[in-house]
Amino acid sequence: MEGFESIAPSIQLLRASEPPETGSISHSPIRSPALIVLCTWVAAYPRHIAKYTDRYRRDFPDANILIVQTPLTSVLFSPSDKAQQRRLQPASEIINQSTSSIFFHVYSNGGTVTVSQLLQALTPARREAIQAIVLDSCPGRATYRRTCQAVITSAPRSLRLILPLVVYPVLLIPALLGKLGVENVISRARPRLNDTTLVNPKIPRSYMYSEADPMVSWKDVHDHAEEARQLGHQDVREIRFNDSGHCAHTMEDPDKYWGAVHSLLQSIRL
């Protein structure tokens, strides 16, 4: 990623040229977060991530941007909390060492897994510094068919013909265990985003989802938003798209998407 420093495998940081200011900035009338954390979908390509980082760099040039990717191997073969915490330690250290406001932009179930682990690793003071959260195409539920489809689709095209021979058997075991009540990496992550000991219920959040998403059902995302309200989260927004694919809502209506992001940031606690 151009301009980003590689901190660890799948973790990159863009340091702002100047410290974030408390006032408005030249490219946006919205107050800039000090640190923008992007928790990306599984096996996201850099050119796709860049579509979001480019916009944030344009709108908020004073913000530091931390990209935390979710490798396919970490979800398939290292799903335990202990393994995930070890993978994400460099990112959690950066966030814990920051001294000002934090904004999370989370994508898909892969990003849900990542942010749920980061939230647990943050100090109470840094959790209180979170000012807003965007949840793009997430969190879903860990259904066997959709999870397999998401993993296969996230892989390089050259592997998609043979990957089902590996993915379906590997994910069948946790799917069967799930039927017996054993949690998997996704079912553990989903409730953590509504846990008021991890996320202050005053923090505004915005769910972005599509009725046409083939990987994460919009109903699962909507249900999570309803659960958030029932648990006392005070500012819960839902932005529904009609025809966009998974984590591709900006392709249907970029003004609607980024308008919702800016609206959320305008409501942050100062």
PDB file of C-alpha atoms in Angstrom:
ATOM      1  CA  MET A   1       0.000   0.000   0.000  1.00  0.00           C
ATOM      2  CA  GLU A   2       1.544   3.289  -1.117  1.00  0.00           C
ATOM      3  CA  GLY A   3       2.585   5.489   1.792  1.00  0.00           C
ATOM      4  CA  PHE A   4       1.860   2.804   4.396  1.00  0.00           C
ATOM      5  CA  GLU A   5       4.484   1.301   6.680  1.00  0.00           C
ATOM      6  CA  SER A   6       4.353  -2.466   7.172  1.00  0.00           C
ATOM      7  CA  ILE A   7       4.140  -3.064  10.921  1.00  0.00           C
ATOM      8  CA  ALA A   8       3.612  -6.831  10.792  1.00  0.00           C
ATOM      9  CA  PRO A   9       2.120  -9.337   8.352  1.00  0.00           C
ATOM     10  CA  SER A  10      -1.292  -7.967   7.275  1.00  0.00           C
ATOM     11  CA  ILE A  11      -0.910  -4.795   9.391  1.00  0.00           C
ATOM     12  CA  GLN A  12       0.004  -1.430   7.805  1.00  0.00           C
ATOM     13  CA  LEU A  13       0.107   2.087   9.205  1.00  0.00           C
ATOM     14  CA  LEU A  14      -0.052   5.465   7.500  1.00  0.00           C
ATOM     15  CA  ARG A  15       1.306   8.181   9.751  1.00  0.00           C
ATOM     16  CA  ALA A  16      -0.132  11.637   9.180  1.00  0.00           C
ATOM     17  CA  SER A  17       2.448  14.218   8.176  1.00  0.00           C
ATOM     18  CA  GLU A  18       1.219  16.496  10.958  1.00  0.00           C
ATOM     19  CA  PRO A  19      -0.539  15.735  14.250  1.00  0.00           C
ATOM     20  CA  PRO A  20      -4.369  15.707  14.009  1.00  0.00           C
ATOM     21  CA  GLU A  21      -5.914  19.050  14.755  1.00  0.00           C
ATOM     22  CA  THR A  22      -8.968  19.591  16.911  1.00  0.00           C
ATOM     23  CA  GLY A  23     -10.659  21.928  14.461  1.00  0.00           C
ATOM     24  CA  SER A  24     -12.125  21.319  11.023  1.00  0.00           C
ATOM     25  CA  ILE A  25      -9.812  20.513   8.118  1.00  0.00           C
ATOM     26  CA  SER A  26      -9.557  21.861   4.633  1.00  0.00           C
ATOM     27  CA  HIS A  27     -11.040  18.885   2.774  1.00  0.00           C
ATOM     28  CA  SER A  28     -14.042  18.249   5.027  1.00  0.00           C
ATOM     29  CA  PRO A  29     -16.182  20.278   7.430  1.00  0.00           C
ATOM     30  CA  ILE A  30     -16.162  17.283   9.794  1.00  0.00           C
ATOM     31  CA  ARG A  31     -13.803  17.047  12.739  1.00  0.00           C
ATOM     32  CA  SER A  32     -11.087  14.512  11.932  1.00  0.00           C
ATOM     33  CA  PRO A  33     -10.546  11.359  14.003  1.00  0.00           C
ATOM     34  CA  ALA A  34      -6.941  10.999  15.129  1.00  0.00           C
ATOM     35  CA  LEU A  35      -6.773   7.309  14.188  1.00  0.00           C
ATOM     36  CA  ILE A  36      -8.896   5.519  11.587  1.00  0.00           C
ATOM     37  CA  VAL A  37      -8.752   1.718  11.910  1.00  0.00           C
ATOM     38  CA  LEU A  38      -9.863  -0.373   8.933  1.00  0.00           C
ATOM     39  CA  CYS A  39     -10.583  -4.016   9.787  1.00  0.00           C
ATOM     40  CA  THR A  40     -10.892  -5.542   6.342  1.00  0.00           C
ATOM     41  CA  TRP A  41     -12.701  -8.568   4.981  1.00  0.00           C
ATOM     42  CA  VAL A  42     -10.953 -11.917   4.560  1.00  0.00           C
ATOM     43  CA  ALA A  43      -8.176 -11.899   1.967  1.00  0.00           C
ATOM     44  CA  ALA A  44      -8.959  -8.366   0.773  1.00  0.00           C
ATOM     45  CA  TYR A  45      -6.842  -7.223  -2.158  1.00  0.00           C
ATOM     46  CA  PRO A  46      -4.779  -4.052  -1.597  1.00  0.00           C
ATOM     47  CA  ARG A  47      -6.330  -2.372  -4.654  1.00  0.00           C
ATOM     48  CA  HIS A  48      -9.782  -2.822  -3.116  1.00  0.00           C
ATOM     49  CA  ILE A  49      -8.694  -1.562   0.299  1.00  0.00           C
ATOM     50  CA  ALA A  50      -7.113   1.446  -1.432  1.00  0.00           C
ATOM     51  CA  LYS A  51     -10.535   2.637  -2.610  1.00  0.00           C
ATOM     52  CA  TYR A  52     -11.382   3.311   1.032  1.00  0.00           C
ATOM     53  CA  THR A  53      -8.005   4.527   2.238  1.00  0.00           C
ATOM     54  CA  ASP A  54      -7.765   6.945  -0.694  1.00  0.00           C
ATOM     55  CA  ARG A  55     -11.076   8.507   0.293  1.00  0.00           C
ATOM     56  CA  TYR A  56     -10.088   8.773   3.941  1.00  0.00           C
ATOM     57  CA  ARG A  57      -6.723  10.265   3.003  1.00  0.00           C
ATOM     58  CA  ARG A  58      -8.490  12.844   0.860  1.00  0.00           C
ATOM     59  CA  ASP A  59     -11.168  13.734   3.412  1.00  0.00           C
ATOM     60  CA  PHE A  60      -9.037  13.494   6.576  1.00  0.00           C
ATOM     61  CA  PRO A  61      -5.363  14.091   5.699  1.00  0.00           C
ATOM     62  CA  ASP A  62      -4.531  14.771   9.339  1.00  0.00           C
ATOM     63  CA  ALA A  63      -5.601  11.292  10.484  1.00  0.00           C
ATOM     64  CA  ASN A  64      -3.373   8.282  10.980  1.00  0.00           C
ATOM     65  CA  ILE A  65      -4.785   5.205   9.206  1.00  0.00           C
ATOM     66  CA  LEU A  66      -4.243   1.661  10.464  1.00  0.00           C
ATOM     67  CA  ILE A  67      -5.121  -1.243   8.164  1.00  0.00           C
ATOM     68  CA  VAL A  68      -5.666  -4.598   9.869  1.00  0.00           C
ATOM     69  CA  GLN A  69      -6.269  -7.341   7.327  1.00  0.00           C
ATOM     70  CA  THR A  70      -7.739 -10.780   7.984  1.00  0.00           C
ATOM     71  CA  PRO A  71      -5.753 -13.548   6.268  1.00  0.00           C
ATOM     72  CA  LEU A  72      -7.693 -16.584   5.098  1.00  0.00           C
ATOM     73  CA  THR A  73      -5.313 -18.917   6.905  1.00  0.00           C
ATOM     74  CA  SER A  74      -5.931 -17.243  10.267  1.00  0.00           C
ATOM     75  CA  VAL A  75      -9.665 -17.873  10.009  1.00  0.00           C
ATOM     76  CA  LEU A  76      -9.366 -21.442   8.753  1.00  0.00           C
ATOM     77  CA  PHE A  77      -6.432 -22.769  10.756  1.00  0.00           C
ATOM     78  CA  SER A  78      -5.862 -20.402  13.728  1.00  0.00           C
ATOM     79  CA  PRO A  79      -9.354 -19.463  14.922  1.00  0.00           C
ATOM     80  CA  SER A  80      -8.733 -19.558  18.683  1.00  0.00           C
ATOM     81  CA  ASP A  81      -8.805 -16.356  20.702  1.00  0.00           C
ATOM     82  CA  LYS A  82      -5.213 -16.963  21.792  1.00  0.00           C
ATOM     83  CA  ALA A  83      -3.987 -17.273  18.203  1.00  0.00           C
ATOM     84  CA  GLN A  84      -5.979 -14.235  17.086  1.00  0.00           C
ATOM     85  CA  GLN A  85      -4.639 -12.103  19.935  1.00  0.00           C
ATOM     86  CA  ARG A  86      -1.092 -13.105  19.018  1.00  0.00           C
ATOM     87  CA  ARG A  87      -1.699 -12.173  15.371  1.00  0.00           C
ATOM     88  CA  LEU A  88      -3.157  -8.785  16.290  1.00  0.00           C
ATOM     89  CA  GLN A  89      -0.763  -7.784  19.070  1.00  0.00           C
ATOM     90  CA  PRO A  90       1.151  -5.220  16.931  1.00  0.00           C
ATOM     91  CA  ALA A  91      -2.129  -3.523  15.976  1.00  0.00           C
ATOM     92  CA  SER A  92      -3.482  -3.459  19.528  1.00  0.00           C
ATOM     93  CA  GLU A  93      -0.195  -1.967  20.734  1.00  0.00           C
ATOM     94  CA  ILE A  94      -0.458   0.857  18.200  1.00  0.00           C
ATOM     95  CA  ILE A  95      -4.017   1.637  19.257  1.00  0.00           C
ATOM     96  CA  ASN A  96      -3.196   1.435  22.965  1.00  0.00           C
ATOM     97  CA  GLN A  97      -0.235   3.773  22.492  1.00  0.00           C
ATOM     98  CA  SER A  98      -2.308   6.354  20.633  1.00  0.00           C
ATOM     99  CA  THR A  99      -3.533   9.281  22.680  1.00  0.00           C
ATOM    100  CA  SER A 100      -6.622  10.619  20.954  1.00  0.00           C
ATOM    101  CA  SER A 101      -9.836   9.643  19.164  1.00  0.00           C
ATOM    102  CA  ILE A 102     -10.382   6.318  17.353  1.00  0.00           C
ATOM    103  CA  PHE A 103     -12.766   5.486  14.512  1.00  0.00           C
ATOM    104  CA  PHE A 104     -13.364   1.887  13.404  1.00  0.00           C
ATOM    105  CA  HIS A 105     -14.479   0.898   9.900  1.00  0.00           C
ATOM    106  CA  VAL A 106     -15.235  -2.834   9.901  1.00  0.00           C
ATOM    107  CA  TYR A 107     -15.878  -5.018   6.852  1.00  0.00           C
ATOM    108  CA  SER A 108     -17.586  -8.398   6.674  1.00  0.00           C
ATOM    109  CA  ASN A 109     -17.265 -11.271   9.128  1.00  0.00           C
ATOM    110  CA  GLY A 110     -13.492 -11.234   8.760  1.00  0.00           C
ATOM    111  CA  GLY A 111     -13.358  -7.663  10.020  1.00  0.00           C
ATOM    112  CA  THR A 112     -15.836  -8.574  12.752  1.00  0.00           C
ATOM    113  CA  VAL A 113     -13.462 -11.261  14.028  1.00  0.00           C
ATOM    114  CA  THR A 114     -10.571  -8.796  13.965  1.00  0.00           C
ATOM    115  CA  VAL A 115     -12.315  -5.900  15.695  1.00  0.00           C
ATOM    116  CA  SER A 116     -13.789  -8.179  18.375  1.00  0.00           C
ATOM    117  CA  GLN A 117     -10.273  -9.262  19.279  1.00  0.00           C
ATOM    118  CA  LEU A 118      -8.924  -5.714  19.224  1.00  0.00           C
ATOM    119  CA  LEU A 119     -11.693  -4.524  21.534  1.00  0.00           C
ATOM    120  CA  GLN A 120     -10.703  -7.145  24.086  1.00  0.00           C
ATOM    121  CA  ALA A 121      -7.033  -6.160  23.848  1.00  0.00           C
ATOM    122  CA  LEU A 122      -7.595  -2.423  24.328  1.00  0.00           C
ATOM    123  CA  THR A 123      -7.242  -0.737  27.679  1.00  0.00           C
ATOM    124  CA  PRO A 124     -10.450   0.696  29.181  1.00  0.00           C
ATOM    125  CA  ALA A 125      -9.181   4.202  28.429  1.00  0.00           C
ATOM    126  CA  ARG A 126      -8.651   3.416  24.745  1.00  0.00           C
ATOM    127  CA  ARG A 127     -12.092   1.807  24.479  1.00  0.00           C
ATOM    128  CA  GLU A 128     -13.524   5.064  25.791  1.00  0.00           C
ATOM    129  CA  ALA A 129     -11.627   6.922  23.051  1.00  0.00           C
ATOM    130  CA  ILE A 130     -13.614   5.117  20.319  1.00  0.00           C
ATOM    131  CA  GLN A 131     -15.883   7.736  18.784  1.00  0.00           C
ATOM    132  CA  ALA A 132     -17.807   5.862  16.085  1.00  0.00           C
ATOM    133  CA  ILE A 133     -18.023   2.487  14.310  1.00  0.00           C
ATOM    134  CA  VAL A 134     -19.059   1.612  10.748  1.00  0.00           C
ATOM    135  CA  LEU A 135     -20.093  -2.005  10.155  1.00  0.00           C
ATOM    136  CA  ASP A 136     -20.041  -2.790   6.436  1.00  0.00           C
ATOM    137  CA  SER A 137     -21.807  -6.047   5.474  1.00  0.00           C
ATOM    138  CA  CYS A 138     -21.517  -7.378   9.014  1.00  0.00           C
ATOM    139  CA  PRO A 139     -21.807  -8.966  11.423  1.00  0.00           C
ATOM    140  CA  GLY A 140     -23.423 -12.031   9.926  1.00  0.00           C
ATOM    141  CA  ARG A 141     -24.080 -15.473  11.303  1.00  0.00           C
ATOM    142  CA  ALA A 142     -21.774 -18.428  10.741  1.00  0.00           C
ATOM    143  CA  THR A 143     -23.932 -20.529   8.445  1.00  0.00           C
ATOM    144  CA  TYR A 144     -22.051 -23.366   6.763  1.00  0.00           C
ATOM    145  CA  ARG A 145     -23.053 -22.573   3.183  1.00  0.00           C
ATOM    146  CA  ARG A 146     -22.463 -18.817   3.351  1.00  0.00           C
ATOM    147  CA  THR A 147     -19.167 -19.204   5.208  1.00  0.00           C
ATOM    148  CA  CYS A 148     -17.830 -21.665   2.632  1.00  0.00           C
ATOM    149  CA  GLN A 149     -18.959 -19.395  -0.179  1.00  0.00           C
ATOM    150  CA  ALA A 150     -17.311 -16.371   1.424  1.00  0.00           C
ATOM    151  CA  VAL A 151     -13.993 -18.173   1.927  1.00  0.00           C
ATOM    152  CA  ILE A 152     -13.897 -19.503  -1.640  1.00  0.00           C
ATOM    153  CA  THR A 153     -14.872 -16.164  -3.167  1.00  0.00           C
ATOM    154  CA  SER A 154     -12.194 -14.373  -1.132  1.00  0.00           C
ATOM    155  CA  ALA A 155      -9.431 -16.603  -2.486  1.00  0.00           C
ATOM    156  CA  PRO A 156      -7.412 -15.848  -5.639  1.00  0.00           C
ATOM    157  CA  ARG A 157      -9.211 -16.901  -8.801  1.00  0.00           C
ATOM    158  CA  SER A 158      -6.530 -19.466  -9.568  1.00  0.00           C
ATOM    159  CA  LEU A 159      -7.470 -21.399  -6.426  1.00  0.00           C
ATOM    160  CA  ARG A 160     -11.244 -21.250  -6.607  1.00  0.00           C
ATOM    161  CA  LEU A 161     -11.661 -24.459  -8.594  1.00  0.00           C
ATOM    162  CA  ILE A 162      -9.728 -26.628  -6.151  1.00  0.00           C
ATOM    163  CA  LEU A 163     -10.411 -24.758  -2.902  1.00  0.00           C
ATOM    164  CA  PRO A 164     -13.851 -26.348  -2.313  1.00  0.00           C
ATOM    165  CA  LEU A 165     -12.059 -29.677  -1.855  1.00  0.00           C
ATOM    166  CA  VAL A 166     -10.335 -28.162   1.195  1.00  0.00           C
ATOM    167  CA  VAL A 167     -12.825 -25.593   2.478  1.00  0.00           C
ATOM    168  CA  TYR A 168     -15.953 -27.725   2.704  1.00  0.00           C
ATOM    169  CA  PRO A 169     -14.319 -30.530   4.746  1.00  0.00           C
ATOM    170  CA  VAL A 170     -12.380 -28.114   6.977  1.00  0.00           C
ATOM    171  CA  LEU A 171     -15.449 -26.005   7.797  1.00  0.00           C
ATOM    172  CA  LEU A 172     -17.749 -29.006   8.173  1.00  0.00           C
ATOM    173  CA  ILE A 173     -16.226 -29.872  11.543  1.00  0.00           C
ATOM    174  CA  PRO A 174     -16.920 -26.481  13.212  1.00  0.00           C
ATOM    175  CA  ALA A 175     -20.341 -26.449  11.541  1.00  0.00           C
ATOM    176  CA  LEU A 176     -21.225 -29.781  13.138  1.00  0.00           C
ATOM    177  CA  LEU A 177     -19.812 -28.641  16.473  1.00  0.00           C
ATOM    178  CA  GLY A 178     -21.947 -25.521  16.164  1.00  0.00           C
ATOM    179  CA  LYS A 179     -25.020 -27.715  15.985  1.00  0.00           C
ATOM    180  CA  LEU A 180     -23.944 -29.059  19.372  1.00  0.00           C
ATOM    181  CA  GLY A 181     -23.591 -25.553  20.804  1.00  0.00           C
ATOM    182  CA  VAL A 182     -19.831 -25.126  20.379  1.00  0.00           C
ATOM    183  CA  GLU A 183     -18.964 -21.586  19.288  1.00  0.00           C
ATOM    184  CA  ASN A 184     -16.756 -20.890  16.277  1.00  0.00           C
ATOM    185  CA  VAL A 185     -14.652 -17.843  15.436  1.00  0.00           C
ATOM    186  CA  ILE A 186     -17.610 -15.933  13.943  1.00  0.00           C
ATOM    187  CA  SER A 187     -20.257 -16.860  16.505  1.00  0.00           C
ATOM    188  CA  ARG A 188     -17.835 -15.754  19.251  1.00  0.00           C
ATOM    189  CA  ALA A 189     -17.185 -12.424  17.578  1.00  0.00           C
ATOM    190  CA  ARG A 190     -20.767 -11.416  16.795  1.00  0.00           C
ATOM    191  CA  PRO A 191     -22.048 -10.801  20.373  1.00  0.00           C
ATOM    192  CA  ARG A 192     -18.867  -8.991  21.405  1.00  0.00           C
ATOM    193  CA  LEU A 193     -19.798  -6.006  19.248  1.00  0.00           C
ATOM    194  CA  ASN A 194     -22.912  -5.528  21.392  1.00  0.00           C
ATOM    195  CA  ASP A 195     -21.132  -6.176  24.693  1.00  0.00           C
ATOM    196  CA  THR A 196     -21.434  -2.925  26.644  1.00  0.00           C
ATOM    197  CA  THR A 197     -18.290  -3.782  28.634  1.00  0.00           C
ATOM    198  CA  LEU A 198     -16.342  -3.642  25.356  1.00  0.00           C
ATOM    199  CA  VAL A 199     -18.267  -0.966  23.443  1.00  0.00           C
ATOM    200  CA  ASN A 200     -19.671   2.070  25.237  1.00  0.00           C
ATOM    201  CA  PRO A 201     -23.400   2.202  24.389  1.00  0.00           C
ATOM    202  CA  LYS A 202     -23.065   5.936  23.717  1.00  0.00           C
ATOM    203  CA  ILE A 203     -20.783   5.306  20.726  1.00  0.00           C
ATOM    204  CA  PRO A 204     -22.731   5.869  17.474  1.00  0.00           C
ATOM    205  CA  ARG A 205     -22.642   3.054  14.940  1.00  0.00           C
ATOM    206  CA  SER A 206     -23.813   2.647  11.379  1.00  0.00           C
ATOM    207  CA  TYR A 207     -24.666  -0.657   9.696  1.00  0.00           C
ATOM    208  CA  MET A 208     -24.304  -0.798   5.898  1.00  0.00           C
ATOM    209  CA  TYR A 209     -25.846  -3.805   4.170  1.00  0.00           C
ATOM    210  CA  SER A 210     -27.444  -4.983   0.947  1.00  0.00           C
ATOM    211  CA  GLU A 211     -30.464  -7.126   0.203  1.00  0.00           C
ATOM    212  CA  ALA A 212     -28.468  -8.640  -2.681  1.00  0.00           C
ATOM    213  CA  ASP A 213     -25.434  -9.699  -0.603  1.00  0.00           C
ATOM    214  CA  PRO A 214     -24.786 -13.396  -1.344  1.00  0.00           C
ATOM    215  CA  MET A 215     -22.349 -13.905   1.555  1.00  0.00           C
ATOM    216  CA  VAL A 216     -23.905 -12.181   4.571  1.00  0.00           C
ATOM    217  CA  SER A 217     -27.671 -11.990   4.867  1.00  0.00           C
ATOM    218  CA  TRP A 218     -28.981  -8.466   5.385  1.00  0.00           C
ATOM    219  CA  LYS A 219     -31.418  -9.931   7.917  1.00  0.00           C
ATOM    220  CA  ASP A 220     -28.526 -11.119  10.085  1.00  0.00           C
ATOM    221  CA  VAL A 221     -27.035  -7.620  10.079  1.00  0.00           C
ATOM    222  CA  HIS A 222     -30.420  -6.021  10.778  1.00  0.00           C
ATOM    223  CA  ASP A 223     -30.985  -8.442  13.658  1.00  0.00           C
ATOM    224  CA  HIS A 224     -27.671  -7.415  15.186  1.00  0.00           C
ATOM    225  CA  ALA A 225     -28.705  -3.765  14.990  1.00  0.00           C
ATOM    226  CA  GLU A 226     -31.975  -4.600  16.746  1.00  0.00           C
ATOM    227  CA  GLU A 227     -30.087  -6.507  19.425  1.00  0.00           C
ATOM    228  CA  ALA A 228     -27.825  -3.482  19.915  1.00  0.00           C
ATOM    229  CA  ARG A 229     -30.842  -1.252  20.541  1.00  0.00           C
ATOM    230  CA  GLN A 230     -32.336  -3.738  22.976  1.00  0.00           C
ATOM    231  CA  LEU A 231     -29.052  -3.850  24.909  1.00  0.00           C
ATOM    232  CA  GLY A 232     -29.001  -0.078  25.311  1.00  0.00           C
ATOM    233  CA  HIS A 233     -26.852   1.183  22.446  1.00  0.00           C
ATOM    234  CA  GLN A 234     -28.212   4.654  21.879  1.00  0.00           C
ATOM    235  CA  ASP A 235     -27.344   5.684  18.310  1.00  0.00           C
ATOM    236  CA  VAL A 236     -27.806   2.742  15.953  1.00  0.00           C
ATOM    237  CA  ARG A 237     -28.213   3.523  12.259  1.00  0.00           C
ATOM    238  CA  GLU A 238     -29.003   1.244   9.339  1.00  0.00           C
ATOM    239  CA  ILE A 239     -28.254   2.091   5.714  1.00  0.00           C
ATOM    240  CA  ARG A 240     -29.758  -0.429   3.322  1.00  0.00           C
ATOM    241  CA  PHE A 241     -28.724  -0.892  -0.297  1.00  0.00           C
ATOM    242  CA  ASN A 242     -30.765  -2.797  -2.852  1.00  0.00           C
ATOM    243  CA  ASP A 243     -28.431  -4.253  -5.464  1.00  0.00           C
ATOM    244  CA  SER A 244     -24.832  -4.002  -4.259  1.00  0.00           C
ATOM    245  CA  GLY A 245     -22.638  -7.031  -3.647  1.00  0.00           C
ATOM    246  CA  HIS A 246     -20.714  -7.957  -0.540  1.00  0.00           C
ATOM    247  CA  CYS A 247     -18.624  -4.996   0.706  1.00  0.00           C
ATOM    248  CA  ALA A 248     -19.368  -3.245  -2.579  1.00  0.00           C
ATOM    249  CA  HIS A 249     -21.986  -0.684  -1.609  1.00  0.00           C
ATOM    250  CA  THR A 250     -19.882   2.217  -2.826  1.00  0.00           C
ATOM    251  CA  MET A 251     -20.294   0.841  -6.349  1.00  0.00           C
ATOM    252  CA  GLU A 252     -24.079   1.185  -6.130  1.00  0.00           C
ATOM    253  CA  ASP A 253     -24.250   4.616  -4.545  1.00  0.00           C
ATOM    254  CA  PRO A 254     -20.990   6.208  -3.347  1.00  0.00           C
ATOM    255  CA  ASP A 255     -22.721   9.412  -2.263  1.00  0.00           C
ATOM    256  CA  LYS A 256     -25.130   7.491  -0.057  1.00  0.00           C
ATOM    257  CA  TYR A 257     -22.301   5.422   1.433  1.00  0.00           C
ATOM    258  CA  TRP A 258     -19.866   8.222   2.193  1.00  0.00           C
ATOM    259  CA  GLY A 259     -22.673  10.539   3.190  1.00  0.00           C
ATOM    260  CA  ALA A 260     -23.604   8.020   5.886  1.00  0.00           C
ATOM    261  CA  VAL A 261     -19.982   7.804   7.045  1.00  0.00           C
ATOM    262  CA  HIS A 262     -19.697  11.578   7.284  1.00  0.00           C
ATOM    263  CA  SER A 263     -23.056  11.858   9.051  1.00  0.00           C
ATOM    264  CA  LEU A 264     -21.876   9.369  11.645  1.00  0.00           C
ATOM    265  CA  LEU A 265     -18.632  11.250  12.190  1.00  0.00           C
ATOM    266  CA  GLN A 266     -20.535  14.490  12.619  1.00  0.00           C
ATOM    267  CA  SER A 267     -22.259  12.932  15.635  1.00  0.00           C
ATOM    268  CA  ILE A 268     -19.129  11.891  17.523  1.00  0.00           C
ATOM    269  CA  ARG A 269     -18.729  12.748  21.184  1.00  0.00           C
ATOM    270  CA  LEU A 270     -16.230  15.581  21.485  1.00  0.00           C
TER     271      LEU A 270
END
